[in-house]
Coordinates of C-alpha atoms in Angstrom, one line a residue:
M107 CA 78.7 103.9 74.3
R108 CA 78.7 101.7 71.2
K109 CA 79.4 104.7 68.9
L110 CA 82.1 106.0 71.2
S111 CA 83.8 102.6 71.3
L112 CA 83.9 102.4 67.5
V113 CA 85.5 105.8 67.3
I114 CA 88.1 104.8 69.9
F115 CA 88.8 101.7 67.8
E116 CA 89.3 103.9 64.7
L117 CA 91.8 106.0 66.6
L118 CA 93.6 102.9 67.8
G119 CA 93.8 101.7 64.2
I120 CA 95.3 105.0 63.1
S121 CA 97.8 105.0 66.0
L122 CA 99.0 101.6 65.0
G123 CA 99.4 102.5 61.3
V124 CA 96.8 99.9 60.1
D125 CA 93.6 100.6 58.1
R126 CA 91.7 103.2 60.1
F127 CA 88.5 101.1 60.0
H128 CA 90.2 97.7 60.7
Y129 CA 89.2 97.5 64.4
S130 CA 85.9 99.4 64.1
K131 CA 84.8 96.9 61.4
F132 CA 86.0 94.0 63.7
F133 CA 83.9 95.3 66.5
E134 CA 80.8 96.6 64.6
D135 CA 78.8 93.5 65.8
A136 CA 80.5 93.5 69.2
K137 CA 79.0 92.0 72.3
S138 CA 79.1 94.5 75.1
I139 CA 78.3 94.3 78.8
M140 CA 77.4 97.2 81.0
R141 CA 77.8 96.8 84.8
F142 CA 77.1 99.0 87.8
N143 CA 79.6 98.6 90.6
Y144 CA 78.7 99.4 94.2
Y145 CA 81.4 99.5 96.9
P146 CA 80.1 100.1 100.4
R147 CA 82.1 102.2 102.8
C148 CA 84.5 100.4 105.1
N149 CA 85.8 101.8 108.4
N150 CA 89.0 99.8 108.0
A151 CA 89.5 100.3 104.2
G152 CA 93.1 99.1 104.4
L153 CA 91.9 95.6 105.0
T154 CA 89.8 95.2 101.8
L155 CA 89.8 96.0 98.1
G156 CA 86.8 96.6 95.9
T157 CA 88.5 94.5 93.3
G158 CA 92.1 93.1 93.4
P159 CA 94.8 93.9 90.9
H160 CA 93.9 92.6 87.5
H161 CA 93.9 93.2 83.7
D162 CA 90.5 93.2 82.1
P163 CA 90.2 90.2 79.7
T164 CA 87.9 92.3 77.5
S165 CA 89.1 94.5 74.6
L166 CA 88.1 97.9 75.8
T167 CA 86.6 99.2 79.1
I168 CA 84.9 102.6 79.4
L169 CA 84.4 103.7 83.0
H170 CA 82.6 106.5 84.7
Q171 CA 83.3 106.8 88.4
D172 CA 81.5 108.9 90.9
D173 CA 83.1 111.8 92.8
V174 CA 84.4 109.4 95.6
G175 CA 87.0 107.7 93.3
G176 CA 88.9 104.6 94.1
L177 CA 90.3 103.4 90.7
E178 CA 94.0 102.9 90.8
V179 CA 96.4 102.0 88.0
F180 CA 99.9 100.6 88.4
A181 CA 102.3 102.9 86.6
D182 CA 105.9 103.9 87.3
N183 CA 106.1 100.9 89.7
K184 CA 103.5 102.2 92.1
W185 CA 99.7 102.4 92.5
Q186 CA 98.3 105.8 91.4
L187 CA 94.8 107.1 92.0
I188 CA 92.8 108.1 89.0
R189 CA 91.1 111.3 90.2
P190 CA 87.5 111.3 89.3
R191 CA 86.2 114.0 87.0
P192 CA 82.5 114.4 86.2
D193 CA 83.2 115.4 82.6
A194 CA 85.6 112.5 81.8
L195 CA 85.5 108.8 81.2
V196 CA 88.4 106.4 81.9
I197 CA 89.4 104.2 79.0
N198 CA 91.3 100.9 79.6
L199 CA 92.6 98.5 77.1
G200 CA 92.2 94.8 78.0
D201 CA 93.9 91.5 77.2
T202 CA 91.9 90.9 74.0
F203 CA 93.0 94.2 72.5
M204 CA 96.6 93.5 73.6
A205 CA 96.4 90.3 71.5
L206 CA 94.7 92.2 68.6
S207 CA 97.6 94.7 68.6
N208 CA 100.2 92.0 68.8
G209 CA 101.3 93.4 72.2
R210 CA 102.0 96.9 70.9
Y211 CA 99.3 98.1 73.4
K212 CA 99.5 96.7 76.8
S213 CA 96.6 95.7 79.0
C214 CA 96.1 98.1 81.9
L215 CA 96.8 96.7 85.4
H216 CA 94.3 98.3 87.8
R217 CA 92.3 97.8 91.0
A218 CA 89.5 99.4 92.9
V219 CA 89.8 100.4 96.5
V220 CA 87.0 101.2 98.9
N221 CA 86.6 104.4 100.9
R222 CA 86.5 104.7 104.6
E223 CA 83.8 107.3 104.8
R224 CA 81.7 107.1 101.7
Q225 CA 80.1 104.4 99.5
R226 CA 81.4 104.4 95.9
R227 CA 79.7 103.7 92.6
S228 CA 80.9 103.3 89.0
L229 CA 79.4 102.5 85.7
V230 CA 81.4 100.3 83.4
F231 CA 81.0 99.4 79.7
F232 CA 83.0 96.4 78.5
V233 CA 83.5 95.9 74.7
N234 CA 84.2 92.4 73.4
P235 CA 84.3 90.9 69.9
K236 CA 81.4 88.7 68.9
E237 CA 82.0 85.2 70.4
D238 CA 83.1 83.4 67.2
K239 CA 85.4 86.1 65.8
I240 CA 89.0 85.1 65.5
V241 CA 91.3 87.3 67.6
R242 CA 94.4 87.9 65.6
P243 CA 96.4 91.1 64.9
P244 CA 96.4 92.6 61.4
R245 CA 99.2 91.4 59.1
D246 CA 100.7 94.9 59.1
L247 CA 101.6 94.5 62.8
V248 CA 103.3 91.1 62.4
C249 CA 106.7 91.1 60.8
R250 CA 110.3 89.8 61.4
E251 CA 111.0 92.3 64.1
A252 CA 107.7 91.5 65.9
P253 CA 106.6 87.9 65.3
R254 CA 103.1 86.7 66.5
K255 CA 103.0 86.9 70.3
Y256 CA 99.6 85.2 70.8
P257 CA 97.9 82.3 69.0
D258 CA 94.5 82.8 67.4
F259 CA 91.6 82.5 69.8
T260 CA 88.0 83.5 70.1
W261 CA 86.4 85.7 72.7
S262 CA 84.2 82.8 73.8
H263 CA 87.3 80.7 74.6
L264 CA 88.9 83.5 76.7
Y265 CA 85.5 84.2 78.4
E266 CA 85.1 80.5 79.2
F267 CA 88.6 80.4 80.7
T268 CA 88.0 83.4 83.0
Q269 CA 84.5 82.1 84.1
K270 CA 85.3 78.4 84.6
H271 CA 89.0 78.0 85.2
Y272 CA 90.8 81.2 86.1
R273 CA 89.6 84.5 87.7
A274 CA 91.0 87.6 85.9
D275 CA 94.2 88.8 87.4
V276 CA 97.6 90.1 86.4
D277 CA 98.5 86.9 84.5
T278 CA 95.2 86.0 82.8
L279 CA 96.4 86.1 79.2
Q280 CA 99.7 84.4 80.0
S281 CA 97.8 81.6 81.8
F282 CA 95.1 81.4 79.1
I283 CA 97.5 80.6 76.2
P284 CA 98.8 77.2 77.6
W285 CA 95.2 76.2 78.5
L286 CA 94.1 77.2 75.0
L287 CA 96.9 75.2 73.3
S288 CA 96.3 72.1 75.4
S289 CA 92.5 72.4 74.7
K290 CA 93.1 72.7 71.0
S291 CA 95.4 69.7 70.9
S292 CA 93.0 67.6 72.9
S293 CA 89.8 68.6 71.2
N294 CA 91.0 69.8 67.7
F295 CA 88.7 72.8 67.7

């Protein structure tokens, strides 16, 4: 998973027109989390969600879902089911990579729904920068036409925010920035 994520970061660098290895170097000492999700079946599935609508605060999410499915993304102004395929992984970009790309790539709004008849499982690999790395876009992505959209921050600050102050949802990064700026002014970190 680590090797795959570094290749994906190389491809993202190429697509953004920055040094091919910029992001893979940034993430070579990444802190990653692997999580197994279990969603029990629910006879009245319309009354519950596995996880509500949110953007991942992480940089990159690599997901393998079982044959039951349940991952939905919000695209074209509606929720769309991502049909599971045993030979494919789902790749989501999160808020941290959105900041690293100066907003050129957007964080993916998604949710997980439960199934009425069958339990569901998924395996998720979250990639984050090392806690003390400064999250900032490469200079090549910041110019007069596209000024900086996000202040510098570290993954540890965003993680602290999501764990102690604000559960990840559709506005995590937008809510994090004022908290970060007020924390910086009051603590001078």
